[in-house]
Coordinates of N, CA and C in Angstrom, one line a residue:
M227 N 111.7 0.9 101.0 CA 110.3 0.8 100.6 C 109.4 1.3 101.8
K228 N 109.8 0.8 103.0 CA 109.1 1.2 104.2 C 109.1 2.7 104.5
I229 N 110.3 3.3 104.2 CA 110.4 4.7 104.4 C 109.5 5.5 103.4
L230 N 109.5 5.0 102.2 CA 108.6 5.6 101.2 C 107.1 5.5 101.6
F231 N 106.8 4.4 102.1 CA 105.4 4.1 102.5 C 105.0 5.1 103.7
K232 N 105.9 5.2 104.6 CA 105.7 6.1 105.8 C 105.6 7.5 105.3
L233 N 106.4 7.9 104.3 CA 106.5 9.2 103.8 C 105.1 9.6 103.2
I234 N 104.6 8.6 102.4 CA 103.3 8.8 101.7 C 102.2 9.0 102.8
I235 N 102.2 8.2 103.8 CA 101.2 8.3 104.9 C 101.3 9.6 105.6
L236 N 102.5 10.0 105.9 CA 102.7 11.3 106.6 C 102.3 12.5 105.7
L237 N 102.6 12.4 104.4 CA 102.1 13.4 103.5 C 100.6 13.5 103.4
S238 N 100.0 12.3 103.4 CA 98.5 12.3 103.3 C 97.9 12.9 104.5
I239 N 98.5 12.6 105.7 CA 98.0 13.2 106.9 C 98.1 14.7 107.0
L240 N 99.3 15.2 106.5 CA 99.5 16.6 106.5 C 98.5 17.3 105.5
I241 N 98.3 16.7 104.4 CA 97.4 17.3 103.4 C 95.9 17.3 104.0
G242 N 95.6 16.2 104.7 CA 94.3 16.1 105.3 C 94.1 17.2 106.4
M243 N 95.1 17.4 107.2 CA 95.1 18.4 108.3 C 95.0 19.8 107.7
F244 N 95.7 20.0 106.6 CA 95.7 21.3 105.9 C 94.3 21.7 105.5
F245 N 93.6 20.8 104.8 CA 92.3 21.0 104.3 C 91.3 21.1 105.4
L246 N 91.5 20.3 106.5 CA 90.6 20.4 107.6 C 90.7 21.7 108.3
T247 N 91.9 22.2 108.4 CA 92.1 23.6 109.0 C 91.5 24.7 108.1
I248 N 91.6 24.6 106.8 CA 91.0 25.6 106.0 C 89.5 25.6 106.1
E249 N 88.9 24.4 106.2 CA 87.4 24.3 106.3 C 87.0 24.8 107.7
S250 N 87.8 24.5 108.7 CA 87.5 25.1 110.0 C 87.5 26.6 110.1
L251 N 88.5 27.2 109.4 CA 88.6 28.6 109.3 C 87.4 29.2 108.6
R252 N 87.0 28.5 107.5 CA 85.8 29.0 106.8 C 84.5 29.0 107.6
F253 N 84.4 27.9 108.3 CA 83.2 27.7 109.2 C 83.2 28.8 110.3
S254 N 84.4 29.1 110.9 CA 84.5 30.1 111.9 C 84.1 31.5 111.4
R255 N 84.6 31.7 110.1 CA 84.2 33.0 109.5 C 82.7 33.1 109.2
D256 N 82.1 32.0 108.9 CA 80.7 32.0 108.7 C 79.9 32.4 110.0
Q257 N 80.4 31.9 111.1 CA 79.8 32.2 112.4 C 79.9 33.8 112.6
V258 N 81.0 34.3 112.3 CA 81.2 35.8 112.4 C 80.3 36.5 111.5
R259 N 80.1 36.0 110.3 CA 79.2 36.6 109.3 C 77.7 36.7 109.8
I260 N 77.3 35.5 110.4 CA 75.9 35.5 110.9 C 75.8 36.4 112.1
L261 N 76.8 36.5 113.0 CA 76.8 37.4 114.1 C 76.7 38.8 113.6
N262 N 77.5 39.2 112.6 CA 77.6 40.5 112.1 C 76.2 40.9 111.5
A263 N 75.6 40.0 110.8 CA 74.3 40.2 110.2 C 73.2 40.5 111.2
Q264 N 73.3 39.8 112.3 CA 72.3 39.9 113.4 C 72.6 41.3 114.1
T265 N 73.8 41.6 114.3 CA 74.2 42.9 114.9 C 73.7 44.1 114.0
L266 N 74.0 44.0 112.7 CA 73.6 45.0 111.8 C 72.1 45.1 111.8
S267 N 71.4 44.0 111.8 CA 69.9 44.0 111.8 C 69.4 44.8 113.0
K268 N 70.0 44.5 114.2 CA 69.5 45.2 115.4 C 69.7 46.7 115.3
S269 N 70.9 47.1 114.7 CA 71.2 48.6 114.5 C 70.2 49.2 113.6
V270 N 69.9 48.5 112.5 CA 68.9 49.0 111.5 C 67.6 49.2 112.1
Q271 N 67.1 48.2 112.9 CA 65.8 48.3 113.6 C 65.8 49.4 114.6
Y272 N 66.9 49.6 115.3 CA 67.0 50.7 116.3 C 66.9 52.1 115.6
Y273 N 67.6 52.2 114.5 CA 67.5 53.4 113.7 C 66.1 53.7 113.2
Y274 N 65.4 52.6 112.9 CA 64.0 52.8 112.4 C 63.1 53.3 113.6
I275 N 63.4 52.8 114.8 CA 62.6 53.2 115.9 C 62.8 54.7 116.2
K276 N 64.0 55.1 116.0 CA 64.4 56.5 116.3 C 63.9 57.5 115.2
Q277 N 64.1 57.1 113.9 CA 63.9 57.9 112.8 C 62.6 57.7 112.0
G278 N 62.0 56.6 112.3 CA 60.8 56.2 111.5 C 61.0 55.8 110.1
E279 N 62.2 55.5 109.7 CA 62.6 55.0 108.4 C 63.8 54.2 108.5
Y280 N 64.0 53.4 107.5 CA 65.2 52.5 107.5 C 66.4 53.3 106.7
P281 N 67.6 53.0 107.1 CA 68.8 53.6 106.4 C 68.7 53.3 104.9
P282 N 69.1 54.3 104.1 CA 69.0 54.2 102.6 C 69.9 53.0 102.1
S283 N 69.5 52.5 101.0 CA 70.4 51.5 100.4 C 70.5 51.8 98.9
G284 N 71.6 51.3 98.3 CA 71.9 51.5 96.9 C 73.4 51.3 96.6
N285 N 73.7 51.4 95.3 CA 75.1 51.1 95.0 C 76.1 52.1 95.6
N286 N 75.6 53.3 95.8 CA 76.5 54.3 96.4 C 76.3 54.5 97.9
E287 N 75.6 53.6 98.5 CA 75.3 53.7 100.0 C 76.0 52.6 100.7
N288 N 76.6 52.9 101.8 CA 77.2 51.9 102.7 C 76.5 52.0 104.1
V289 N 75.6 51.1 104.3 CA 74.8 51.1 105.5 C 75.7 51.0 106.8
C290 N 76.8 50.3 106.7 CA 77.7 50.2 107.9 C 78.3 51.5 108.3
Y291 N 78.8 52.2 107.3 CA 79.4 53.6 107.6 C 78.3 54.5 108.0
Y292 N 77.1 54.4 107.4 CA 76.0 55.2 107.7 C 75.6 55.1 109.2
L293 N 75.5 53.9 109.7 CA 75.2 53.7 111.1 C 76.3 54.0 112.0
Y294 N 77.5 53.7 111.5 CA 78.7 54.0 112.4 C 78.9 55.5 112.6
N295 N 78.6 56.3 111.6 CA 78.7 57.8 111.7 C 77.7 58.3 112.6
R296 N 76.6 57.5 112.9 CA 75.5 58.0 113.8 C 75.6 57.2 115.1
K297 N 76.8 56.7 115.4 CA 77.1 56.0 116.7 C 76.2 54.8 117.0
L298 N 75.7 54.2 115.9 CA 74.9 53.0 116.1 C 75.6 51.7 115.9
L299 N 76.9 51.8 115.5 CA 77.8 50.7 115.3 C 79.1 51.0 115.9
D300 N 79.7 50.0 116.6 CA 81.0 50.3 117.2 C 82.1 50.6 116.2
K301 N 82.0 49.9 115.0 CA 83.0 50.1 113.9 C 82.3 49.7 112.6
P302 N 82.8 50.2 111.5 CA 82.3 49.8 110.2 C 82.5 48.3 110.0
M303 N 81.5 47.6 109.5 CA 81.6 46.2 109.3 C 82.2 45.9 107.9
R304 N 83.0 44.8 107.9 CA 83.5 44.3 106.6 C 83.3 42.7 106.7
D305 N 83.3 42.1 105.5 CA 83.3 40.6 105.6 C 84.6 40.1 106.2
P306 N 84.5 39.1 107.2 CA 85.6 38.7 107.9 C 86.7 38.1 107.0
A307 N 86.4 37.7 105.8 CA 87.5 37.2 104.9 C 88.5 38.3 104.7
Y308 N 88.1 39.6 104.7 CA 89.0 40.7 104.4 C 89.9 41.0 105.6
L309 N 89.5 40.4 106.8 CA 90.2 40.7 108.0 C 91.0 39.4 108.5
S310 N 90.9 38.4 107.7 CA 91.6 37.1 108.0 C 93.1 37.2 107.8
N311 N 93.9 36.6 108.7 CA 95.3 36.6 108.6 C 95.8 35.4 107.9
V312 N 94.9 34.4 107.6 CA 95.4 33.1 107.1 C 94.8 32.9 105.7
I313 N 94.3 34.0 105.1 CA 93.6 33.9 103.8 C 94.6 33.5 102.7
F314 N 95.9 33.7 102.9 CA 96.9 33.4 101.9 C 97.0 31.9 101.7
F315 N 96.6 31.0 102.6 CA 96.5 29.6 102.4 C 95.6 29.3 101.3
E316 N 94.4 29.9 101.3 CA 93.4 29.7 100.3 C 93.9 30.2 98.9
K317 N 94.6 31.3 99.0 CA 95.2 31.9 97.7 C 96.1 30.9 97.1
N318 N 96.9 30.1 97.9 CA 97.8 29.1 97.4 C 97.0 28.0 96.7
I319 N 95.9 27.6 97.3 CA 95.0 26.6 96.7 C 94.5 27.1 95.4
Y320 N 94.1 28.3 95.3 CA 93.6 28.9 94.1 C 94.7 28.9 93.0
L321 N 95.9 29.2 93.4 CA 97.0 29.3 92.4 C 97.3 27.9 91.9
I322 N 97.2 26.9 92.8 CA 97.4 25.5 92.3 C 96.3 25.1 91.3
K323 N 95.0 25.5 91.6 CA 93.9 25.2 90.7 C 94.1 25.9 89.3
Q324 N 94.6 27.1 89.4 CA 94.9 27.9 88.2 C 96.0 27.2 87.3
F325 N 97.0 26.7 88.0 CA 98.1 25.9 87.3 C 97.5 24.7 86.6
I326 N 96.6 24.0 87.4 CA 96.1 22.8 86.8 C 95.2 23.1 85.6
R327 N 94.4 24.2 85.7 CA 93.6 24.6 84.6 C 94.4 25.0 83.4
E328 N 95.5 25.8 83.6 CA 96.3 26.1 82.4 C 97.0 24.9 81.8
L329 N 97.3 23.9 82.7 CA 97.9 22.7 82.2 C 96.9 21.9 81.4
S330 N 95.6 21.9 81.8 CA 94.6 21.2 81.1 C 94.3 21.8 79.7
L331 N 94.5 23.1 79.6 CA 94.3 23.8 78.3 C 95.3 23.3 77.3
V332 N 96.5 22.9 77.8 CA 97.6 22.3 76.9 C 97.1 21.1 76.3
F333 N 96.3 20.3 77.0 CA 95.8 19.0 76.5 C 94.3 19.1 76.1
N334 N 93.9 20.3 75.7 CA 92.6 20.5 75.2 C 92.3 19.6 74.0
S335 N 91.3 18.8 74.1 CA 91.0 17.8 73.1 C 90.7 18.5 71.7
K336 N 89.9 19.5 71.7 CA 89.6 20.2 70.5 C 90.8 20.8 69.8
K337 N 91.6 21.4 70.6 CA 92.8 22.1 70.1 C 93.8 21.0 69.5
L338 N 93.9 19.9 70.2 CA 94.8 18.9 69.8 C 94.3 18.2 68.5
K339 N 93.0 18.0 68.4 CA 92.4 17.5 67.2 C 92.6 18.3 66.0
E340 N 92.5 19.7 66.2 CA 92.7 20.6 65.1 C 94.1 20.6 64.6
E341 N 95.1 20.5 65.6 CA 96.5 20.5 65.2 C 96.8 19.2 64.6
Y342 N 96.2 18.1 65.1 CA 96.4 16.8 64.5 C 96.0 16.7 63.1
K343 N 94.7 17.3 62.8 CA 94.2 17.3 61.4 C 95.1 18.1 60.5
T344 N 95.5 19.2 61.0 CA 96.3 20.1 60.1 C 97.6 19.4 59.8
L345 N 98.3 18.8 60.8 CA 99.5 18.1 60.5 C 99.3 16.9 59.6
K346 N 98.2 16.1 59.8 CA 98.0 15.0 59.0 C 97.7 15.4 57.6
G347 N 96.9 16.5 57.5 CA 96.5 17.0 56.1 C 97.8 17.4 55.3
T348 N 98.7 18.0 56.0 CA 100.0 18.4 55.3 C 100.7 17.2 54.9
V349 N 100.8 16.2 55.8 CA 101.5 14.9 55.4 C 100.8 14.2 54.2
V350 N 99.5 14.2 54.3 CA 98.8 13.5 53.2 C 99.0 14.2 51.9
S351 N 99.0 15.6 51.9 CA 99.2 16.3 50.7 C 100.6 16.1 50.1
E352 N 101.6 16.1 50.9 CA 103.0 15.8 50.5 C 103.1 14.4 49.9
F353 N 102.4 13.5 50.6 CA 102.5 12.1 50.2 C 101.9 11.9 48.8
N354 N 100.7 12.5 48.6 CA 100.0 12.4 47.4 C 100.8 13.1 46.2
E355 N 101.4 14.2 46.5 CA 102.2 14.9 45.5 C 103.4 14.0 45.1
L356 N 104.0 13.4 46.1 CA 105.2 12.5 45.8 C 104.7 11.3 45.0
R357 N 103.5 10.7 45.3 CA 103.1 9.6 44.6 C 102.7 9.9 43.1
S358 N 102.2 11.2 43.0 CA 101.8 11.6 41.6 C 103.0 11.8 40.7
I359 N 104.2 12.1 41.3 CA 105.4 12.2 40.5 C 105.9 10.9 40.2
I360 N 105.9 9.9 41.1 CA 106.5 8.6 40.9 C 105.6 7.8 40.0
V361 N 104.3 7.8 40.2 CA 103.4 7.0 39.5 C 102.8 7.8 38.4
N362 N 102.9 7.4 37.2 CA 102.4 8.2 36.0 C 101.0 7.8 35.6
S363 N 100.6 6.6 36.1 CA 99.2 6.2 35.8 C 98.2 6.9 36.6
N364 N 97.1 7.4 36.0 CA 96.1 8.1 36.8 C 95.4 7.0 37.7
N365 N 95.2 5.8 37.2 CA 94.6 4.8 38.0 C 95.4 4.5 39.2
D366 N 96.7 4.4 39.0 CA 97.5 4.1 40.1 C 97.5 5.2 41.2
K367 N 97.5 6.5 40.6 CA 97.5 7.6 41.5 C 96.2 7.6 42.3
D368 N 95.0 7.3 41.6 CA 93.7 7.4 42.4 C 93.7 6.3 43.4
S369 N 94.3 5.1 43.1 CA 94.2 4.0 44.1 C 95.1 4.2 45.3
N370 N 96.2 5.0 45.1 CA 97.2 5.2 46.2 C 97.0 6.5 46.9
I371 N 96.3 7.4 46.4 CA 96.1 8.7 47.1 C 95.4 8.5 48.4
V372 N 95.9 9.0 49.5 CA 95.2 8.9 50.7 C 94.1 10.0 50.8
S373 N 92.9 9.6 51.1 CA 91.8 10.5 51.1 C 91.7 11.3 52.4
D374 N 91.4 12.6 52.3 CA 91.2 13.4 53.5 C 89.9 13.0 54.3
D375 N 89.0 12.2 53.6 CA 87.9 11.8 54.3 C 88.2 10.9 55.5
N376 N 89.4 10.3 55.4 CA 89.8 9.3 56.5 C 90.1 10.1 57.8
L377 N 90.3 11.4 57.6 CA 90.6 12.2 58.8 C 89.5 12.2 59.8
A378 N 88.2 12.0 59.3 CA 87.1 12.0 60.2 C 87.1 10.8 61.1
E379 N 87.8 9.7 60.7 CA 87.8 8.6 61.6 C 88.7 8.7 62.8
D380 N 89.5 9.8 62.7 CA 90.5 10.0 63.8 C 89.9 11.0 64.9
D381 N 88.7 11.4 64.8 CA 88.1 12.4 65.7 C 88.1 11.9 67.1
N382 N 88.1 10.6 67.3 CA 88.0 10.1 68.7 C 89.3 9.6 69.2
I383 N 90.4 9.9 68.5 CA 91.7 9.4 68.9 C 92.1 10.1 70.3
I384 N 91.9 11.4 70.4 CA 92.2 12.1 71.6 C 90.9 12.5 72.3
N385 N 90.8 12.1 73.5 CA 89.6 12.3 74.3 C 89.9 12.8 75.7
I386 N 90.6 14.0 75.7 CA 91.0 14.6 77.0 C 90.2 15.8 77.2
E387 N 89.4 15.8 78.2 CA 88.5 17.0 78.5 C 89.2 18.1 79.2
T388 N 88.8 19.3 78.9 CA 89.4 20.4 79.6 C 88.8 20.5 81.0
I389 N 89.7 20.7 82.0 CA 89.3 20.8 83.4 C 88.8 22.2 83.6
N390 N 87.6 22.4 84.2 CA 87.1 23.7 84.4 C 87.1 24.0 85.9
F391 N 87.5 25.1 86.3 CA 87.5 25.6 87.7 C 86.9 26.9 87.8
D392 N 85.9 27.0 88.8 CA 85.3 28.3 89.0 C 86.3 29.2 89.8
K393 N 86.3 30.4 89.5 CA 87.2 31.3 90.3 C 86.6 31.6 91.7
I394 N 87.1 30.9 92.7 CA 86.5 31.0 94.0 C 87.0 32.2 94.7
I395 N 88.2 32.6 94.6 CA 88.8 33.7 95.2 C 89.5 34.6 94.2
D396 N 89.6 35.9 94.6 CA 90.2 36.9 93.7 C 91.7 36.8 93.8
N397 N 92.3 37.8 93.1 CA 93.8 37.8 93.1 C 94.4 38.1 94.4
E398 N 93.7 38.6 95.4 CA 94.2 38.9 96.7 C 93.9 37.8 97.7
G399 N 93.3 36.7 97.2 CA 93.0 35.6 98.1 C 91.7 35.7 98.8
I400 N 90.8 36.6 98.4 CA 89.5 36.8 99.0 C 88.4 36.1 98.3
P401 N 87.6 35.3 98.9 CA 86.4 34.7 98.2 C 85.6 35.8 97.6
I402 N 85.3 35.7 96.3 CA 84.6 36.8 95.6 C 83.2 37.0 96.1
E403 N 82.5 35.9 96.4 CA 81.1 36.0 96.7 C 80.9 36.6 98.1
C404 N 81.9 36.7 99.0 CA 81.8 37.1 100.3 C 81.5 38.7 100.4
S405 N 80.3 39.0 100.9 CA 80.0 40.4 101.0 C 78.8 40.5 101.9
I406 N 78.6 41.8 102.4 CA 77.3 42.1 103.2 C 76.5 42.9 102.3
N407 N 75.3 42.3 101.9 CA 74.3 43.0 101.0 C 73.2 43.5 101.9
Y408 N 72.7 44.7 101.6 CA 71.6 45.4 102.3 C 70.7 46.0 101.3
V409 N 69.4 45.9 101.6 CA 68.4 46.5 100.8 C 67.2 47.0 101.7
S410 N 66.7 48.2 101.4 CA 65.6 48.7 102.2 C 64.5 49.3 101.3
N411 N 63.3 49.3 101.9 CA 62.2 49.9 101.1 C 61.3 50.7 102.2
N412 N 61.5 52.0 102.2 CA 60.8 52.8 103.2 C 59.3 53.0 102.8
I413 N 58.9 52.6 101.6 CA 57.5 52.7 101.3 C 56.7 51.6 102.0
D414 N 57.3 50.4 101.9 CA 56.7 49.2 102.5 C 57.3 48.9 103.9
K415 N 58.2 49.8 104.3 CA 58.8 49.6 105.7 C 59.5 48.2 105.9
T416 N 60.3 47.9 104.9 CA 60.9 46.5 105.0 C 62.4 46.7 104.7
F417 N 63.2 45.7 105.1 CA 64.6 45.6 104.8 C 65.1 44.2 104.9
E418 N 66.2 44.0 104.3 CA 66.8 42.7 104.3 C 68.3 42.8 104.2
I419 N 69.0 41.9 105.0 CA 70.5 41.8 105.0 C 70.8 40.4 104.6
S420 N 71.8 40.2 103.7 CA 72.2 38.9 103.3 C 73.7 38.8 103.3
V421 N 74.2 37.6 103.6 CA 75.7 37.3 103.6 C 75.9 36.0 102.9
F422 N 77.1 35.8 102.4 CA 77.5 34.5 101.8 C 78.2 33.7 102.8
L423 N 77.8 32.4 102.9 CA 78.5 31.5 103.8 C 79.4 30.6 103.0
E424 N 80.7 30.5 103.2 CA 81.6 29.8 102.3 C 81.8 28.4 102.7
S425 N 81.6 28.0 104.0 CA 81.9 26.6 104.4 C 80.8 25.7 103.9
K426 N 81.2 24.5 103.5 CA 80.3 23.5 103.0 C 79.3 23.0 104.1
Y427 N 79.7 23.2 105.3 CA 78.9 22.9 106.5 C 77.8 23.9 106.8
S428 N 77.9 25.1 106.1 CA 77.0 26.1 106.3 C 76.0 26.3 105.2
K429 N 76.1 25.5 104.2 CA 75.3 25.7 103.0 C 73.8 25.5 103.3
N430 N 73.4 24.6 104.2 CA 72.0 24.4 104.5 C 71.4 25.6 105.2
R431 N 72.2 26.3 105.9 CA 71.6 27.5 106.5 C 71.2 28.6 105.5
M432 N 71.9 28.6 104.4 CA 71.4 29.5 103.3 C 70.2 29.0 102.6
R433 N 70.0 27.7 102.5 CA 68.8 27.2 101.9 C 67.6 27.2 102.7
W434 N 67.7 27.1 104.1 CA 66.6 27.0 104.9 C 66.4 28.2 105.9
D435 N 66.8 29.4 105.4 CA 66.7 30.6 106.3 C 65.4 31.3 106.1
G436 N 64.5 30.7 105.2 CA 63.2 31.3 105.0 C 63.2 32.3 103.9
G437 N 64.3 32.6 103.3 CA 64.4 33.6 102.2 C 64.2 33.0 100.8
N438 N 64.3 33.9 99.8 CA 64.2 33.4 98.5 C 65.5 33.2 97.7
D439 N 66.6 33.4 98.4 CA 67.9 33.2 97.8 C 68.7 32.1 98.5
S440 N 68.8 31.0 97.8 CA 69.5 29.8 98.4 C 71.0 29.9 98.4
N441 N 71.5 31.0 97.8 CA 72.9 31.2 97.8 C 73.5 32.2 98.8
R442 N 72.5 32.7 99.6 CA 72.9 33.7 100.7 C 72.1 33.5 101.9
Y443 N 72.7 33.8 103.0 CA 72.0 33.7 104.3 C 71.3 35.1 104.5
E444 N 70.0 35.1 104.7 CA 69.2 36.3 104.7 C 68.6 36.5 106.1
I445 N 68.5 37.8 106.5 CA 67.9 38.2 107.8 C 67.2 39.5 107.6
G446 N 66.1 39.8 108.2 CA 65.4 41.0 108.1 C 63.9 40.8 108.4
N447 N 63.1 41.8 108.1 CA 61.6 41.7 108.3 C 60.8 41.3 107.0
N448 N 61.6 41.2 105.9 CA 61.0 40.7 104.7 C 62.0 39.9 103.9
L449 N 62.0 38.6 104.0 CA 63.1 37.8 103.4 C 62.8 37.5 102.0
K450 N 61.7 38.1 101.4 CA 61.4 37.9 100.0 C 62.0 39.0 99.1
M451 N 62.7 40.0 99.8 CA 63.3 41.1 99.0 C 64.5 40.5 98.2
N452 N 64.9 41.3 97.3 CA 66.0 40.9 96.5 C 67.3 41.7 97.0
S453 N 68.2 40.9 97.6 CA 69.5 41.4 98.0 C 70.6 40.6 97.4
S454 N 70.4 40.0 96.3 CA 71.4 39.1 95.7 C 72.5 39.9 94.9
S455 N 73.5 39.1 94.6 CA 74.6 39.7 93.8 C 75.1 38.5 92.9
K456 N 75.8 38.9 91.8 CA 76.3 37.9 90.9 C 77.7 38.3 90.4
L457 N 78.4 37.3 89.8 CA 79.7 37.5 89.3 C 79.6 38.0 87.8
I458 N 80.2 39.1 87.5 CA 80.2 39.6 86.1 C 81.7 39.9 85.8
N459 N 82.3 39.1 84.9 CA 83.7 39.3 84.5 C 84.6 39.2 85.7
G460 N 84.3 38.3 86.6 CA 85.1 38.1 87.8 C 84.9 39.1 88.9
N461 N 83.9 40.0 88.7 CA 83.6 41.0 89.8 C 82.3 40.8 90.3
L462 N 82.1 41.0 91.6 CA 80.9 40.8 92.3 C 80.0 42.1 92.1
T463 N 78.8 41.9 91.6 CA 77.9 43.0 91.3 C 76.5 42.8 91.8
T464 N 75.9 43.8 92.3 CA 74.5 43.6 92.7 C 73.6 43.4 91.5
T465 N 72.5 42.7 91.8 CA 71.5 42.5 90.7 C 70.5 43.6 90.5
A466 N 70.5 44.6 91.4 CA 69.6 45.8 91.4 C 70.3 47.0 91.9
K467 N 69.9 48.2 91.4 CA 70.6 49.4 91.8 C 70.3 49.8 93.3
N468 N 69.2 49.3 93.9 CA 68.9 49.6 95.2 C 69.5 48.8 96.3
I469 N 70.5 48.0 95.9 CA 71.2 47.1 96.8 C 72.5 47.7 97.2
S470 N 72.8 47.7 98.5 CA 74.2 48.1 98.9 C 75.1 46.8 99.1
L471 N 76.3 46.9 98.6 CA 77.2 45.8 98.7 C 78.4 46.2 99.5
I472 N 78.7 45.6 100.6 CA 79.9 46.0 101.4 C 80.8 44.8 101.5
Q473 N 82.1 45.0 101.2 CA 83.1 44.0 101.2 C 84.2 44.3 102.1

């Protein structure tokens, strides 16, 4: 019994350390994202000083390669999640969540209710048919036939809710929302860069950065611009055609 108790404690400590390590890695990647956004912002502003306009933005434009080809960046930027060597840990977490989700579908309350009603309806029909053969009296048959209306009373027999999980990472183990978004407007001479911070300890930085998107960390000379993106059928897509998305 003591060995089992010690084993449970050890397992709890290992699980706690595992999740603490994952959260620390996410937080460290967030710091790299913020640093990358600041570096990219400086390069964009330097380009504006030299050219009198901001680098173009759009679905077919990559501002990182654009500035790299003009020797204004040391290397093309990507979200640090794509460069992480430990992202497979989070992929395993995602696979576990997927397994739990699929398991929860097996116990889907609506599906089980429908199957239960179908099965009971079949049994009731067979029972009534058997009773009608044995009992010749119509009164006896009416009094002994089981009514299908009673099925409604069984609606609350099974009350297992389906567990829903948002798809946090893609099939390669990369957090889907993680990207560098860039938008510019050379008429108003404005630009904005935004990144997604994945650690729960970084969420407040996205809310209080002065921008209009509480789901992304924004930097630039006009934080009211739209540089947002959203998930469509499991894919990250910009909300406007003039936004560049770099992953």
